[in-house]
Amino acid sequence: MPADTPPLSRSVEDYLKAIYALTERDEPASTSSIAEALDIQPASVSGMVKRLAESGYLEHSPYRGVKLTDEGTRVALQVVRRHRILETYLSRRLGYSWDDVHEEAERLEHAASDELIDRMSAALENPRHDPHGAPIPSRSGVVEEGTHPFLSEIEPGATVRIQAVRDDDSERLRYMESRGLMPGVVVSIEAKAPFDGPIRLMVGTKPETIGFELARRIRVAPVE
Ligand SMILES: [Zn+2]
């Protein structure tokens, strides 16, 4: 980014990050889903989406709501980088628990300069994942490719490793931690009830049953 580019407003950053997060979760970025993600009224989303499209950050995508342009993606990835490095720093260096870092990072991500973020990243030896397992984009906007399936999509009989969990709900994070459902942990799927019902699994040697909605917050990869 050229040195004389003025900083974007906090709300522009929040919109682009929210749209990026919806896309990352394979959810359509519709007016209503953006409103829900930002906890605002859908009516106020439409005007902002129009402005962001006029500024070249978004384009309308048939049936999928809006889509980030290359420039929109670039900006979103920088905010995501700031957020995830802040979370990692708070957790590793300042003793925050993983269910506490998100809210703090939400506030700090708009204030921290790229210089501060780079120094935090260097002090942590340039971590590749945040405390929830999400990939941290590089300074130049490169992010680990390939999204992992959700635990809810895995068929019984399979053994998988937890890669990442959604970070935006402290209560659910505490619950997952209490059940041992954290990045790096290997789980086997024993049974799945139909129609998005509960899922029975083994977490190590411990049997667990979790709801479909929780399983939709956990990304997994095959165990090599
Ligand atoms: Zn977060």
mmCIF file of C-alpha atoms and ligand atoms in Angstrom:
data_model
loop_
_atom_site.group_PDB
_atom_site.id
_atom_site.type_symbol
_atom_site.label_atom_id
_atom_site.label_comp_id
_atom_site.label_asym_id
_atom_site.label_seq_id
_atom_site.Cartn_x
_atom_site.Cartn_y
_atom_site.Cartn_z
ATOM 1 C CA MET A 1 0.000 0.000 0.000
ATOM 2 C CA PRO A 2 1.454 3.434 -0.876
ATOM 3 C CA ALA A 3 2.442 5.425 2.221
ATOM 4 C CA ASP A 4 -0.028 8.220 1.467
ATOM 5 C CA THR A 5 -3.135 6.003 1.315
ATOM 6 C CA PRO A 6 -5.488 7.267 4.019
ATOM 7 C CA PRO A 7 -6.606 4.634 6.525
ATOM 8 C CA LEU A 8 -9.998 3.132 5.777
ATOM 9 C CA SER A 9 -12.807 3.704 8.184
ATOM 10 C CA ARG A 10 -13.486 1.137 10.830
ATOM 11 C CA SER A 11 -16.850 0.255 9.337
ATOM 12 C CA VAL A 12 -15.391 -0.327 5.859
ATOM 13 C CA GLU A 13 -12.882 -2.711 7.426
ATOM 14 C CA ASP A 14 -15.616 -4.462 9.411
ATOM 15 C CA TYR A 15 -17.795 -4.957 6.334
ATOM 16 C CA LEU A 16 -14.976 -6.337 4.206
ATOM 17 C CA LYS A 17 -13.824 -8.633 6.999
ATOM 18 C CA ALA A 18 -17.376 -9.892 7.621
ATOM 19 C CA ILE A 19 -17.866 -10.630 3.918
ATOM 20 C CA TYR A 20 -14.507 -12.394 3.819
ATOM 21 C CA ALA A 21 -15.509 -14.498 6.857
ATOM 22 C CA LEU A 22 -18.824 -15.516 5.238
ATOM 23 C CA THR A 23 -17.003 -16.513 2.053
ATOM 24 C CA GLU A 24 -14.404 -18.414 4.107
ATOM 25 C CA ARG A 25 -17.264 -20.389 5.699
ATOM 26 C CA ASP A 26 -18.858 -21.066 2.272
ATOM 27 C CA GLU A 27 -21.899 -19.002 3.223
ATOM 28 C CA PRO A 28 -23.504 -16.530 0.786
ATOM 29 C CA ALA A 29 -22.739 -12.895 1.619
ATOM 30 C CA SER A 30 -26.333 -11.689 1.391
ATOM 31 C CA THR A 31 -27.626 -8.459 2.910
ATOM 32 C CA SER A 32 -29.236 -10.409 5.746
ATOM 33 C CA SER A 33 -26.170 -12.528 6.539
ATOM 34 C CA ILE A 34 -23.923 -9.425 6.535
ATOM 35 C CA ALA A 35 -26.410 -7.672 8.842
ATOM 36 C CA GLU A 36 -26.418 -10.649 11.173
ATOM 37 C CA ALA A 37 -22.604 -10.881 11.201
ATOM 38 C CA LEU A 38 -22.276 -7.183 12.035
ATOM 39 C CA ASP A 39 -25.285 -7.155 14.356
ATOM 40 C CA ILE A 40 -26.993 -4.296 12.522
ATOM 41 C CA GLN A 41 -30.270 -3.793 10.635
ATOM 42 C CA PRO A 42 -30.399 -5.152 7.043
ATOM 43 C CA ALA A 43 -31.707 -1.760 5.877
ATOM 44 C CA SER A 44 -28.429 -0.076 6.799
ATOM 45 C CA VAL A 45 -26.397 -2.772 5.044
ATOM 46 C CA SER A 46 -27.803 -2.084 1.565
ATOM 47 C CA GLY A 47 -26.513 1.495 1.399
ATOM 48 C CA MET A 48 -23.036 0.558 2.586
ATOM 49 C CA VAL A 49 -22.838 -2.390 0.189
ATOM 50 C CA LYS A 50 -23.696 -0.026 -2.661
ATOM 51 C CA ARG A 51 -20.950 2.403 -1.601
ATOM 52 C CA LEU A 52 -18.406 -0.385 -1.255
ATOM 53 C CA ALA A 53 -19.315 -1.667 -4.718
ATOM 54 C CA GLU A 54 -18.914 1.863 -6.154
ATOM 55 C CA SER A 55 -15.500 2.108 -4.478
ATOM 56 C CA GLY A 56 -14.417 -1.113 -6.160
ATOM 57 C CA TYR A 57 -14.308 -3.368 -3.118
ATOM 58 C CA LEU A 58 -17.320 -5.518 -3.968
ATOM 59 C CA GLU A 59 -19.247 -6.839 -6.897
ATOM 60 C CA HIS A 60 -22.696 -8.385 -6.999
ATOM 61 C CA SER A 61 -22.714 -12.087 -7.530
ATOM 62 C CA PRO A 62 -25.931 -13.753 -8.751
ATOM 63 C CA TYR A 63 -27.580 -15.846 -6.014
ATOM 64 C CA ARG A 64 -24.586 -15.381 -3.680
ATOM 65 C CA GLY A 65 -25.121 -11.812 -2.535
ATOM 66 C CA VAL A 66 -21.863 -9.898 -2.929
ATOM 67 C CA LYS A 67 -18.320 -10.979 -3.617
ATOM 68 C CA LEU A 68 -15.070 -9.199 -2.740
ATOM 69 C CA THR A 69 -13.018 -7.871 -5.662
ATOM 70 C CA ASP A 70 -9.227 -8.390 -5.623
ATOM 71 C CA GLU A 71 -8.869 -5.015 -3.903
ATOM 72 C CA GLY A 72 -11.615 -5.890 -1.394
ATOM 73 C CA THR A 73 -9.902 -9.201 -0.660
ATOM 74 C CA ARG A 74 -6.551 -7.445 -0.193
ATOM 75 C CA VAL A 75 -8.013 -5.069 2.392
ATOM 76 C CA ALA A 76 -9.960 -7.849 4.153
ATOM 77 C CA LEU A 77 -6.840 -10.025 4.415
ATOM 78 C CA GLN A 78 -4.894 -7.202 6.054
ATOM 79 C CA VAL A 79 -7.613 -6.784 8.694
ATOM 80 C CA VAL A 80 -7.762 -10.560 9.175
ATOM 81 C CA ARG A 81 -3.955 -10.594 9.553
ATOM 82 C CA ARG A 82 -4.092 -7.887 12.231
ATOM 83 C CA HIS A 83 -6.910 -9.683 14.043
ATOM 84 C CA ARG A 84 -5.244 -13.086 14.053
ATOM 85 C CA ILE A 85 -1.789 -11.823 15.065
ATOM 86 C CA LEU A 86 -3.353 -9.821 17.898
ATOM 87 C CA GLU A 87 -5.209 -12.922 19.089
ATOM 88 C CA THR A 88 -2.029 -14.994 18.950
ATOM 89 C CA TYR A 89 -0.032 -12.343 20.812
ATOM 90 C CA LEU A 90 -2.696 -11.902 23.504
ATOM 91 C CA SER A 91 -2.890 -15.640 24.009
ATOM 92 C CA ARG A 92 0.794 -16.551 23.854
ATOM 93 C CA ARG A 93 2.406 -13.514 25.448
ATOM 94 C CA LEU A 94 -0.226 -11.994 27.706
ATOM 95 C CA GLY A 95 -1.872 -15.127 29.074
ATOM 96 C CA TYR A 96 -5.351 -14.557 27.620
ATOM 97 C CA SER A 97 -7.454 -17.700 27.228
ATOM 98 C CA TRP A 98 -8.587 -18.612 23.713
ATOM 99 C CA ASP A 99 -12.187 -17.667 24.474
ATOM 100 C CA ASP A 100 -11.154 -14.165 25.570
ATOM 101 C CA VAL A 101 -8.944 -12.966 22.721
ATOM 102 C CA HIS A 102 -11.553 -12.390 20.003
ATOM 103 C CA GLU A 103 -13.374 -9.437 21.556
ATOM 104 C CA GLU A 104 -10.097 -7.740 22.448
ATOM 105 C CA ALA A 105 -8.742 -8.275 18.913
ATOM 106 C CA GLU A 106 -11.972 -6.907 17.427
ATOM 107 C CA ARG A 107 -11.264 -3.607 19.151
ATOM 108 C CA LEU A 108 -7.504 -3.464 18.597
ATOM 109 C CA GLU A 109 -7.448 -4.525 14.936
ATOM 110 C CA HIS A 110 -8.565 -1.073 13.767
ATOM 111 C CA ALA A 111 -6.036 0.792 15.874
ATOM 112 C CA ALA A 112 -2.870 -1.279 15.462
ATOM 113 C CA SER A 113 -0.450 -0.077 12.777
ATOM 114 C CA ASP A 114 1.125 -2.477 10.297
ATOM 115 C CA GLU A 115 4.461 -1.752 11.994
ATOM 116 C CA LEU A 116 3.150 -2.892 15.390
ATOM 117 C CA ILE A 117 1.575 -6.006 13.871
ATOM 118 C CA ASP A 118 4.813 -6.892 12.056
ATOM 119 C CA ARG A 119 6.768 -6.536 15.293
ATOM 120 C CA MET A 120 4.261 -8.683 17.179
ATOM 121 C CA SER A 121 4.448 -11.284 14.434
ATOM 122 C CA ALA A 122 8.279 -11.259 14.538
ATOM 123 C CA ALA A 123 8.268 -11.516 18.347
ATOM 124 C CA LEU A 124 6.122 -14.668 17.942
ATOM 125 C CA GLU A 125 8.441 -15.978 15.176
ATOM 126 C CA ASN A 126 5.816 -15.369 12.507
ATOM 127 C CA PRO A 127 3.096 -17.812 13.547
ATOM 128 C CA ARG A 128 1.090 -19.410 10.730
ATOM 129 C CA HIS A 129 -2.095 -20.026 12.752
ATOM 130 C CA ASP A 130 -4.017 -18.167 15.431
ATOM 131 C CA PRO A 131 -5.119 -19.798 18.745
ATOM 132 C CA HIS A 132 -8.260 -21.133 17.017
ATOM 133 C CA GLY A 133 -6.260 -22.751 14.223
ATOM 134 C CA ALA A 134 -7.183 -20.197 11.533
ATOM 135 C CA PRO A 135 -4.417 -19.371 9.027
ATOM 136 C CA ILE A 136 -2.700 -15.979 9.392
ATOM 137 C CA PRO A 137 -2.301 -14.117 6.071
ATOM 138 C CA SER A 138 1.225 -12.889 5.320
ATOM 139 C CA ARG A 139 2.080 -9.191 5.100
ATOM 140 C CA SER A 140 1.767 -9.453 1.315
ATOM 141 C CA GLY A 141 -1.711 -10.975 1.621
ATOM 142 C CA VAL A 142 -0.902 -14.622 0.973
ATOM 143 C CA VAL A 143 -3.061 -17.006 2.987
ATOM 144 C CA GLU A 144 -2.881 -20.775 3.286
ATOM 145 C CA GLU A 145 -4.908 -22.295 0.450
ATOM 146 C CA GLY A 146 -7.557 -24.929 0.707
ATOM 147 C CA THR A 147 -10.450 -24.921 3.101
ATOM 148 C CA HIS A 148 -10.940 -27.982 5.217
ATOM 149 C CA PRO A 149 -14.395 -29.595 5.498
ATOM 150 C CA PHE A 150 -16.548 -29.103 8.554
ATOM 151 C CA LEU A 151 -16.777 -31.931 11.095
ATOM 152 C CA SER A 152 -20.511 -31.994 10.283
ATOM 153 C CA GLU A 153 -19.678 -33.144 6.728
ATOM 154 C CA ILE A 154 -17.590 -36.169 7.733
ATOM 155 C CA GLU A 155 -19.095 -39.639 7.458
ATOM 156 C CA PRO A 156 -19.056 -42.176 10.325
ATOM 157 C CA GLY A 157 -15.991 -44.411 10.377
ATOM 158 C CA ALA A 158 -13.577 -41.605 9.508
ATOM 159 C CA THR A 159 -10.780 -40.363 11.763
ATOM 160 C CA VAL A 160 -9.820 -36.718 11.374
ATOM 161 C CA ARG A 161 -7.705 -34.039 13.019
ATOM 162 C CA ILE A 162 -9.242 -30.739 14.155
ATOM 163 C CA GLN A 163 -7.677 -27.907 12.151
ATOM 164 C CA ALA A 164 -9.593 -24.841 13.256
ATOM 165 C CA VAL A 165 -12.668 -23.753 15.161
ATOM 166 C CA ARG A 166 -14.826 -20.642 14.768
ATOM 167 C CA ASP A 167 -13.661 -17.977 17.196
ATOM 168 C CA ASP A 168 -16.595 -15.611 17.624
ATOM 169 C CA ASP A 169 -18.455 -17.199 20.526
ATOM 170 C CA SER A 170 -16.712 -17.435 23.896
ATOM 171 C CA GLU A 171 -19.290 -19.763 25.424
ATOM 172 C CA ARG A 172 -18.993 -22.267 22.615
ATOM 173 C CA LEU A 173 -15.182 -22.059 22.772
ATOM 174 C CA ARG A 174 -15.235 -22.821 26.492
ATOM 175 C CA TYR A 175 -17.562 -25.723 25.876
ATOM 176 C CA MET A 176 -15.358 -27.102 23.077
ATOM 177 C CA GLU A 177 -12.297 -26.815 25.297
ATOM 178 C CA SER A 178 -14.095 -28.662 28.122
ATOM 179 C CA ARG A 179 -14.850 -31.497 25.636
ATOM 180 C CA GLY A 180 -11.241 -31.539 24.391
ATOM 181 C CA LEU A 181 -12.260 -30.243 20.949
ATOM 182 C CA MET A 182 -9.265 -28.080 20.064
ATOM 183 C CA PRO A 183 -6.940 -27.735 17.053
ATOM 184 C CA GLY A 184 -4.536 -30.656 16.724
ATOM 185 C CA VAL A 185 -6.841 -33.146 18.474
ATOM 186 C CA VAL A 186 -7.746 -36.347 16.602
ATOM 187 C CA VAL A 187 -11.392 -37.468 16.636
ATOM 188 C CA SER A 188 -13.204 -40.476 15.138
ATOM 189 C CA ILE A 189 -16.793 -40.165 13.956
ATOM 190 C CA GLU A 190 -18.873 -43.050 15.285
ATOM 191 C CA ALA A 191 -22.406 -42.216 14.218
ATOM 192 C CA LYS A 192 -24.468 -39.397 12.760
ATOM 193 C CA ALA A 193 -28.181 -38.928 13.289
ATOM 194 C CA PRO A 194 -30.091 -37.988 10.114
ATOM 195 C CA PHE A 195 -31.466 -34.523 9.338
ATOM 196 C CA ASP A 196 -28.602 -32.598 10.917
ATOM 197 C CA GLY A 197 -28.988 -34.439 14.208
ATOM 198 C CA PRO A 198 -26.353 -35.098 16.864
ATOM 199 C CA ILE A 199 -22.988 -36.626 16.022
ATOM 200 C CA ARG A 200 -21.313 -39.269 18.171
ATOM 201 C CA LEU A 201 -17.550 -39.267 18.270
ATOM 202 C CA MET A 202 -14.493 -40.445 20.131
ATOM 203 C CA VAL A 203 -12.181 -37.686 21.326
ATOM 204 C CA GLY A 204 -9.082 -39.734 22.008
ATOM 205 C CA THR A 205 -10.535 -42.548 24.123
ATOM 206 C CA LYS A 206 -13.458 -40.459 25.392
ATOM 207 C CA PRO A 207 -16.934 -40.805 23.833
ATOM 208 C CA GLU A 208 -18.709 -37.511 23.131
ATOM 209 C CA THR A 209 -21.925 -36.420 21.486
ATOM 210 C CA ILE A 210 -22.105 -32.976 19.940
ATOM 211 C CA GLY A 211 -24.808 -31.083 18.102
ATOM 212 C CA PHE A 212 -24.710 -30.479 14.350
ATOM 213 C CA GLU A 213 -24.495 -26.725 14.857
ATOM 214 C CA LEU A 214 -21.303 -27.095 16.925
ATOM 215 C CA ALA A 215 -19.834 -29.518 14.367
ATOM 216 C CA ARG A 216 -20.453 -26.818 11.715
ATOM 217 C CA ARG A 217 -17.971 -24.623 13.635
ATOM 218 C CA ILE A 218 -15.115 -27.134 13.505
ATOM 219 C CA ARG A 219 -12.840 -27.613 10.472
ATOM 220 C CA VAL A 220 -11.066 -30.954 10.136
ATOM 221 C CA ALA A 221 -8.469 -32.619 7.927
ATOM 222 C CA PRO A 222 -7.809 -36.294 7.221
ATOM 223 C CA VAL A 223 -5.223 -37.930 9.472
ATOM 224 C CA GLU A 224 -2.191 -38.932 7.414
HETATM 225 ZN ZN ZN B 1 -11.147 -13.671 16.416
#
